[in-house]
PDB file of C-alpha atoms in Angstrom:
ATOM      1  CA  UNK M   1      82.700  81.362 -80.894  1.00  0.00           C
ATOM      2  CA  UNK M   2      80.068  79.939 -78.521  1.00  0.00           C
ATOM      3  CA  UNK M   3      80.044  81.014 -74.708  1.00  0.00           C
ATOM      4  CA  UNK M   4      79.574  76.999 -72.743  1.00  0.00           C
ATOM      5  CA  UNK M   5      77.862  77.265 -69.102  1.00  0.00           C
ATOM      6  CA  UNK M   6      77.792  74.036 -67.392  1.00  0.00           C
ATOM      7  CA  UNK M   7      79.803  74.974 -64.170  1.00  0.00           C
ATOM      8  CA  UNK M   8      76.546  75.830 -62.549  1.00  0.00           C
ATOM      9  CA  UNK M   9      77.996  79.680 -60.902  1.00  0.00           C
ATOM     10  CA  UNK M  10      78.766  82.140 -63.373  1.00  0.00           C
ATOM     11  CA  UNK M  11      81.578  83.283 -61.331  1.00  0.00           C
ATOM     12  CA  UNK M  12      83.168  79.097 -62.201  1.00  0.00           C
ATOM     13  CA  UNK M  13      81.350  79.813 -66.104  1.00  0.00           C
ATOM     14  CA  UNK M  14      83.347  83.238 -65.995  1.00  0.00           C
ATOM     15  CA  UNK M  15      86.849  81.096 -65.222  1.00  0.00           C
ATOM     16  CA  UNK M  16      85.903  78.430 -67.922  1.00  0.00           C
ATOM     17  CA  UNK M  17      86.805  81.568 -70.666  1.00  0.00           C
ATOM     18  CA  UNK M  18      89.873  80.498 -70.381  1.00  0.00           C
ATOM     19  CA  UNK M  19      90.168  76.798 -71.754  1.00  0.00           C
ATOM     20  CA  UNK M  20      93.202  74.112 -71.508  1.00  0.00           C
ATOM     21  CA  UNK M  21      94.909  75.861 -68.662  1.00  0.00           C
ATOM     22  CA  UNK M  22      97.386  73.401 -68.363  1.00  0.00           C
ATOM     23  CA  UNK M  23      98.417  71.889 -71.744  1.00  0.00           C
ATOM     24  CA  UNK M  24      97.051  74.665 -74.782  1.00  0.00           C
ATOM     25  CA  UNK M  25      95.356  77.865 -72.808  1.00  0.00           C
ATOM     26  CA  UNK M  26      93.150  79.587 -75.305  1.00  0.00           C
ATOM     27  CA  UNK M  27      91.301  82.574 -74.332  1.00  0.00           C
ATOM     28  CA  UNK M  28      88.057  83.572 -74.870  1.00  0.00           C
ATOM     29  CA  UNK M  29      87.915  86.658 -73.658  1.00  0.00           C
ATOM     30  CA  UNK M  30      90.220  88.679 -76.329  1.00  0.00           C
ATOM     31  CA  UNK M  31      88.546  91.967 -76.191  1.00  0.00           C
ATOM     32  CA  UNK M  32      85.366  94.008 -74.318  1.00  0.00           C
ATOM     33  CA  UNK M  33      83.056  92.808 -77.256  1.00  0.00           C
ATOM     34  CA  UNK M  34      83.675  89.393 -76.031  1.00  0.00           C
ATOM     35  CA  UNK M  35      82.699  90.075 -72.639  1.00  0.00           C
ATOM     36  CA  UNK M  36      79.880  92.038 -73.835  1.00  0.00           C
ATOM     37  CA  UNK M  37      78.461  88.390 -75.421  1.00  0.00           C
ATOM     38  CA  UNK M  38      79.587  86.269 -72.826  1.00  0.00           C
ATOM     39  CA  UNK M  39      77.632  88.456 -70.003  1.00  0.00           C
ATOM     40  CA  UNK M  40      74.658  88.484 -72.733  1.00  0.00           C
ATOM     41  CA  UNK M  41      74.700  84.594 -72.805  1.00  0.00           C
ATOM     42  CA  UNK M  42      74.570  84.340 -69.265  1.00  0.00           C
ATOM     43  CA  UNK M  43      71.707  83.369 -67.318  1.00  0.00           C
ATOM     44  CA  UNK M  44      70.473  85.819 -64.800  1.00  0.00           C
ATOM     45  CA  UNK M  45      73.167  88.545 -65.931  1.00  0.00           C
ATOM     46  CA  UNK M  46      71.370  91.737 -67.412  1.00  0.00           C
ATOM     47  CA  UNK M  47      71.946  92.207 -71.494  1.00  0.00           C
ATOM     48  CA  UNK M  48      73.340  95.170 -73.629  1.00  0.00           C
ATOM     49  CA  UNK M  49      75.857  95.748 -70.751  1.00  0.00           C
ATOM     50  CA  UNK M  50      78.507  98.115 -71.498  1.00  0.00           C
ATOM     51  CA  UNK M  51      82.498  97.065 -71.703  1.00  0.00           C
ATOM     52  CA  UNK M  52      85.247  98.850 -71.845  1.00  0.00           C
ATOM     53  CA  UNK M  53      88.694  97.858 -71.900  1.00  0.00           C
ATOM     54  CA  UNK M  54      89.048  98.502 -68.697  1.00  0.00           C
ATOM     55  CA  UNK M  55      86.089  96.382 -67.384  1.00  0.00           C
ATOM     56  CA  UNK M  56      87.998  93.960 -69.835  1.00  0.00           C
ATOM     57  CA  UNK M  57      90.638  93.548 -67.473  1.00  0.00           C
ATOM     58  CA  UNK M  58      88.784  93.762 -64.355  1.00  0.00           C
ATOM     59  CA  UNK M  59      86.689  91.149 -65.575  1.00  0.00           C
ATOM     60  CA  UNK M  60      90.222  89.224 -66.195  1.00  0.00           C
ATOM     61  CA  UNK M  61      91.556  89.872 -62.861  1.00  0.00           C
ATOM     62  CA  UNK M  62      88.727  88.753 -61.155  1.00  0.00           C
ATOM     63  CA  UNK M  63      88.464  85.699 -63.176  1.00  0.00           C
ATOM     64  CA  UNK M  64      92.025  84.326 -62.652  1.00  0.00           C
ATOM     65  CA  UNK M  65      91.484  85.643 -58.851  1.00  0.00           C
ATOM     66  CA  UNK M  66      88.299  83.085 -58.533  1.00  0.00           C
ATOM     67  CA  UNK M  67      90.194  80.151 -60.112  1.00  0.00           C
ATOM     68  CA  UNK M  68      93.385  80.641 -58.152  1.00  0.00           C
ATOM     69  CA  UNK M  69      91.359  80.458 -54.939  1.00  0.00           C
ATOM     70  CA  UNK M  70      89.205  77.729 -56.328  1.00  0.00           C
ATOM     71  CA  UNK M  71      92.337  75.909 -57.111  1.00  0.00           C
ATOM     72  CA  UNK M  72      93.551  76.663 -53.561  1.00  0.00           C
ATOM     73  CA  UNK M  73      89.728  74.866 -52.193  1.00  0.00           C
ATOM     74  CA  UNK M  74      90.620  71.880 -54.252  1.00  0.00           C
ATOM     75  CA  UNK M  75      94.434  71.345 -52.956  1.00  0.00           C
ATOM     76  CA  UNK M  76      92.995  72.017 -49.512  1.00  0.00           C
ATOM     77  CA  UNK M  77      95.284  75.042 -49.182  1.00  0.00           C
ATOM     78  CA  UNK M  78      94.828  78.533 -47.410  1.00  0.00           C
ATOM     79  CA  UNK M  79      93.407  80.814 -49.801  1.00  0.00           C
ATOM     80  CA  UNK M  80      95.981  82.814 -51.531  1.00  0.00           C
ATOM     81  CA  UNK M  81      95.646  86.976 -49.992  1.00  0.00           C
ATOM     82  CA  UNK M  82      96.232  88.698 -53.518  1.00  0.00           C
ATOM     83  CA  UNK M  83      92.931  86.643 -54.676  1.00  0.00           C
ATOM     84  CA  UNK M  84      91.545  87.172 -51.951  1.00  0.00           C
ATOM     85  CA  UNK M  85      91.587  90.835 -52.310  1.00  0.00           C
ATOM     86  CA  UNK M  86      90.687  91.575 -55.585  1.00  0.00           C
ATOM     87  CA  UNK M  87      87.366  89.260 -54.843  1.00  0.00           C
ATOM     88  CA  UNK M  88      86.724  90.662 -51.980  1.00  0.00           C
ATOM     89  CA  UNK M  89      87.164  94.065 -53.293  1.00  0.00           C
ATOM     90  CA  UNK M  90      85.013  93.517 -56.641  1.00  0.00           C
ATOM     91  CA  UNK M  91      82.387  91.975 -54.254  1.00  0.00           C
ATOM     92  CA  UNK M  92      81.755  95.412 -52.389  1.00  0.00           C
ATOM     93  CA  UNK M  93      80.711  96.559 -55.549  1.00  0.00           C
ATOM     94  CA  UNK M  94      77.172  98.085 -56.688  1.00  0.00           C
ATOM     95  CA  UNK M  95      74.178  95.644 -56.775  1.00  0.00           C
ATOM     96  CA  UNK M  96      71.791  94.822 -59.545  1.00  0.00           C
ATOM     97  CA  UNK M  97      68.645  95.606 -59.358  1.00  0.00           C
ATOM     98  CA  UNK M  98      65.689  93.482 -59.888  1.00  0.00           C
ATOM     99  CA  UNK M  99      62.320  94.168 -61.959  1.00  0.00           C
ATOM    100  CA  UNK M 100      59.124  92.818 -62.599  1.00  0.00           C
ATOM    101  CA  UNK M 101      57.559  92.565 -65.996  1.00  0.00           C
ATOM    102  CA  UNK M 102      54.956  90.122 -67.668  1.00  0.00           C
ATOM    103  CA  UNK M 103      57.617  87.748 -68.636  1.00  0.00           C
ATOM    104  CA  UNK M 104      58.967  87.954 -64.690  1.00  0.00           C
ATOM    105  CA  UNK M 105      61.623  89.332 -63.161  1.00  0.00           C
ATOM    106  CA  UNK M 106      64.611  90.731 -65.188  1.00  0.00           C
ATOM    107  CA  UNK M 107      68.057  92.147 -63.649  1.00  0.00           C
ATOM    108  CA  UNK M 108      69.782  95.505 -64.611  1.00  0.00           C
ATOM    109  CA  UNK M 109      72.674  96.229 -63.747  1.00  0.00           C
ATOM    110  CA  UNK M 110      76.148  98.001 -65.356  1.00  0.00           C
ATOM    111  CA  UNK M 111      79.589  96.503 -65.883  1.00  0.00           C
ATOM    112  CA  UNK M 112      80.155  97.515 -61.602  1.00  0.00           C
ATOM    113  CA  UNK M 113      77.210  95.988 -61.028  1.00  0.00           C
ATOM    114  CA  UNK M 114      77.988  92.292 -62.814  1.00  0.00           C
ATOM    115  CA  UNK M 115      81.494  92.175 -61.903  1.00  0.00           C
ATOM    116  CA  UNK M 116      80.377  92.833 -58.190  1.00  0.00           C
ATOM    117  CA  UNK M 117      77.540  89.849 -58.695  1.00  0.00           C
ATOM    118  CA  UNK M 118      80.489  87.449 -59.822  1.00  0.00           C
ATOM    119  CA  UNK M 119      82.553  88.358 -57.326  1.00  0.00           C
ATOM    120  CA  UNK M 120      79.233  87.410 -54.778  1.00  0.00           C
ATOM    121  CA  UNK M 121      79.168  84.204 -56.571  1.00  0.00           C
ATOM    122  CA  UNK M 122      82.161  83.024 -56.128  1.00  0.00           C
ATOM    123  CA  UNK M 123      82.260  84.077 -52.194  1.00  0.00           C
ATOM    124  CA  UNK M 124      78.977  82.149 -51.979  1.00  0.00           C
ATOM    125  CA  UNK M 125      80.359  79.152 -53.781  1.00  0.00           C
ATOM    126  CA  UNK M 126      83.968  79.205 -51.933  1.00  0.00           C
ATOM    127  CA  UNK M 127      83.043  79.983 -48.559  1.00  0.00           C
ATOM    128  CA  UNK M 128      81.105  76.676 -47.981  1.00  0.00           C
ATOM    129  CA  UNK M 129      83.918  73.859 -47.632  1.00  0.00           C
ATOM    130  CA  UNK M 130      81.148  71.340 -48.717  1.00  0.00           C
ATOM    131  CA  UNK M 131      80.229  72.797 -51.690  1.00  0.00           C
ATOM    132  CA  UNK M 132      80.636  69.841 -54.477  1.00  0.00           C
ATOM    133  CA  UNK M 133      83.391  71.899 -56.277  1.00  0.00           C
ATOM    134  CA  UNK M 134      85.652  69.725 -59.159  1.00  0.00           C
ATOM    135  CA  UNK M 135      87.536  69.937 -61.711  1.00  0.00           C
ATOM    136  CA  UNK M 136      86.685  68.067 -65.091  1.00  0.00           C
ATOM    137  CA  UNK M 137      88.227  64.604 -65.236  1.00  0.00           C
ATOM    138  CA  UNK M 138      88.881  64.470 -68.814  1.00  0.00           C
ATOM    139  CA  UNK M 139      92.931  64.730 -69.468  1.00  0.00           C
ATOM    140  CA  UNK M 140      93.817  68.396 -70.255  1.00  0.00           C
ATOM    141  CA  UNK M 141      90.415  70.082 -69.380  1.00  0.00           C
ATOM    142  CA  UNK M 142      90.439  72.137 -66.081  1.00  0.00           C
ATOM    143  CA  UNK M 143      87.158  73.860 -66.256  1.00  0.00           C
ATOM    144  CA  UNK M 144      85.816  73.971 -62.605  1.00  0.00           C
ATOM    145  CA  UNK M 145      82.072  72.809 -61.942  1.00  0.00           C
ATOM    146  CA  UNK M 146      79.300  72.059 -59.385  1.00  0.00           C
ATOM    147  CA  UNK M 147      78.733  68.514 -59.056  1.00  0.00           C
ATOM    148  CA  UNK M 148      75.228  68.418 -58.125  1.00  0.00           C
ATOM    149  CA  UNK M 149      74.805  64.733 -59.130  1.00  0.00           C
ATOM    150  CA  UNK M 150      73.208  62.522 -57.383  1.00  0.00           C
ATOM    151  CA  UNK M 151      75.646  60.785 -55.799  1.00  0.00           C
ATOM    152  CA  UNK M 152      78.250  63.431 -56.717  1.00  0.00           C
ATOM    153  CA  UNK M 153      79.465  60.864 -59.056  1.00  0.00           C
ATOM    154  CA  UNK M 154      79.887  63.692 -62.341  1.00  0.00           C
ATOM    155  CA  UNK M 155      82.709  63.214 -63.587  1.00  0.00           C
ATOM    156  CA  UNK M 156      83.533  65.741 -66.222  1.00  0.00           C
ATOM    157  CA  UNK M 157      82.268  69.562 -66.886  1.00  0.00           C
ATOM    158  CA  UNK M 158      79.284  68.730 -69.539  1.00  0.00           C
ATOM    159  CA  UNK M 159      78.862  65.394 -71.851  1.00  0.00           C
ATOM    160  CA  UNK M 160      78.998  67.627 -74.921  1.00  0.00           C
ATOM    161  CA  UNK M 161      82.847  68.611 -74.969  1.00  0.00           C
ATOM    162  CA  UNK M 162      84.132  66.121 -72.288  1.00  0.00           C
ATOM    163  CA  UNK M 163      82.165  63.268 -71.531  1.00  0.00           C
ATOM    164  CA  UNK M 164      81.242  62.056 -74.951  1.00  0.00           C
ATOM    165  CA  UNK M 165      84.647  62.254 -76.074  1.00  0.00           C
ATOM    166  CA  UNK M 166      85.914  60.533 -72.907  1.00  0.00           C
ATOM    167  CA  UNK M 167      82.832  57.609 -73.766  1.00  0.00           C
ATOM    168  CA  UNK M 168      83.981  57.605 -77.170  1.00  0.00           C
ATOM    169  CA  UNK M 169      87.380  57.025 -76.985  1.00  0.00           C
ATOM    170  CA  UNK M 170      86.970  54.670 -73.966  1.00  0.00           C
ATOM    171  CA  UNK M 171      85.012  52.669 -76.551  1.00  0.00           C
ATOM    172  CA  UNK M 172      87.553  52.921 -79.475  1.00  0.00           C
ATOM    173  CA  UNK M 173      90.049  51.174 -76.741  1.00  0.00           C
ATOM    174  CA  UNK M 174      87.918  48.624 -75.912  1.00  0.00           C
ATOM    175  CA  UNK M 175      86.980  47.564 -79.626  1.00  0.00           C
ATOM    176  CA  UNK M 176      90.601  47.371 -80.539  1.00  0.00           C
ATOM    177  CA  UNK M 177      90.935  45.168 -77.542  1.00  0.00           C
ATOM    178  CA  UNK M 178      88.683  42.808 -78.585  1.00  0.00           C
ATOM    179  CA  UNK M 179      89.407  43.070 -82.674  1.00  0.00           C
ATOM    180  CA  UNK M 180      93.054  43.333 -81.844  1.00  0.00           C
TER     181      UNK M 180
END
């Protein structure tokens, strides 16, 4: 199963492994293997990262902690304490470390020290009431994203799984309109 990061924050990526929230939820994240791959996948997160199960489901609670307070920026309401608290909390955590090498700089870092940079993210992303923060337009999908658009006119979470299918049925309706 393939890892997609078009939310552009890992902390929002990290809340897209779990899909269909609101009609079919499917996670992604079944057991510390999968973390170990998804972390691997992700840009600027170190690789060969060791998870346990525990890290497993700190890595879950942190995730549903950043949507339900990402969901609470979108409805415009307070954020909710409980979330608060477990971001806030991971966020205190260890730091990566950065090194140079002749390809550039590289991160290291263990489980601590990524769950503590996804908490960051998502305190950098929520804090700012003008960041462009949505939710994907297409009926049933509720992955969160950055809309850094021109225009902030994006309307769903990436044109491979949402926005072509969106186009493509849009078109199906019109052409039975018009054969009809």
């Amino acid at each position: 199963m393939g890892f997609v990061f078009v939310s552009g924050s890992a902390a929002l990526d990290l809340v897209g492994t779990v899909t269909w929230r609101r009609t079919d939820p499917t996670e992604l994240l079944t057991g510390p293997a999968d973390l170990a791959r998804w972390i691997d996948a992700c840009a600027d997160l170190p690789d060969g990262v060791t998870v346990t199960p525990e890290v497993l489901g700190r890595a879950r609670d942190l995730r549903e902690a950043v949507h339900r307070l990402a969901t609470d920026r979108l409805a415009g309401r307070a954020f909710d304490p409980a979330a608060l608290a477990v971001v806030n909390g991971t966020a205190r955590g260890p730091g990566m470390t950065v090194q140079l090498d002749d390809h550039g700089t590289r991160r290291t870092g263990d489980a601590d020290a990524v769950l503590a940079e996804l908490a960051r993210d998502a305190v950098a992303v929520l804090a700012d009431v003008d960041t462009p923060l949505k939710e994907c337009g297409r009926p049933g999908c509720t992955r969160l994203y950055l809309d850094r658009s021109r225009g902030a006119r994006r309307t769903w979470c990436g044109m491979d799984e949402c926005g072509n299918r969106v186009k493509a049925a849009a078109y199906r309706a019109r052409r039975r309109t018009i054969t009809g």
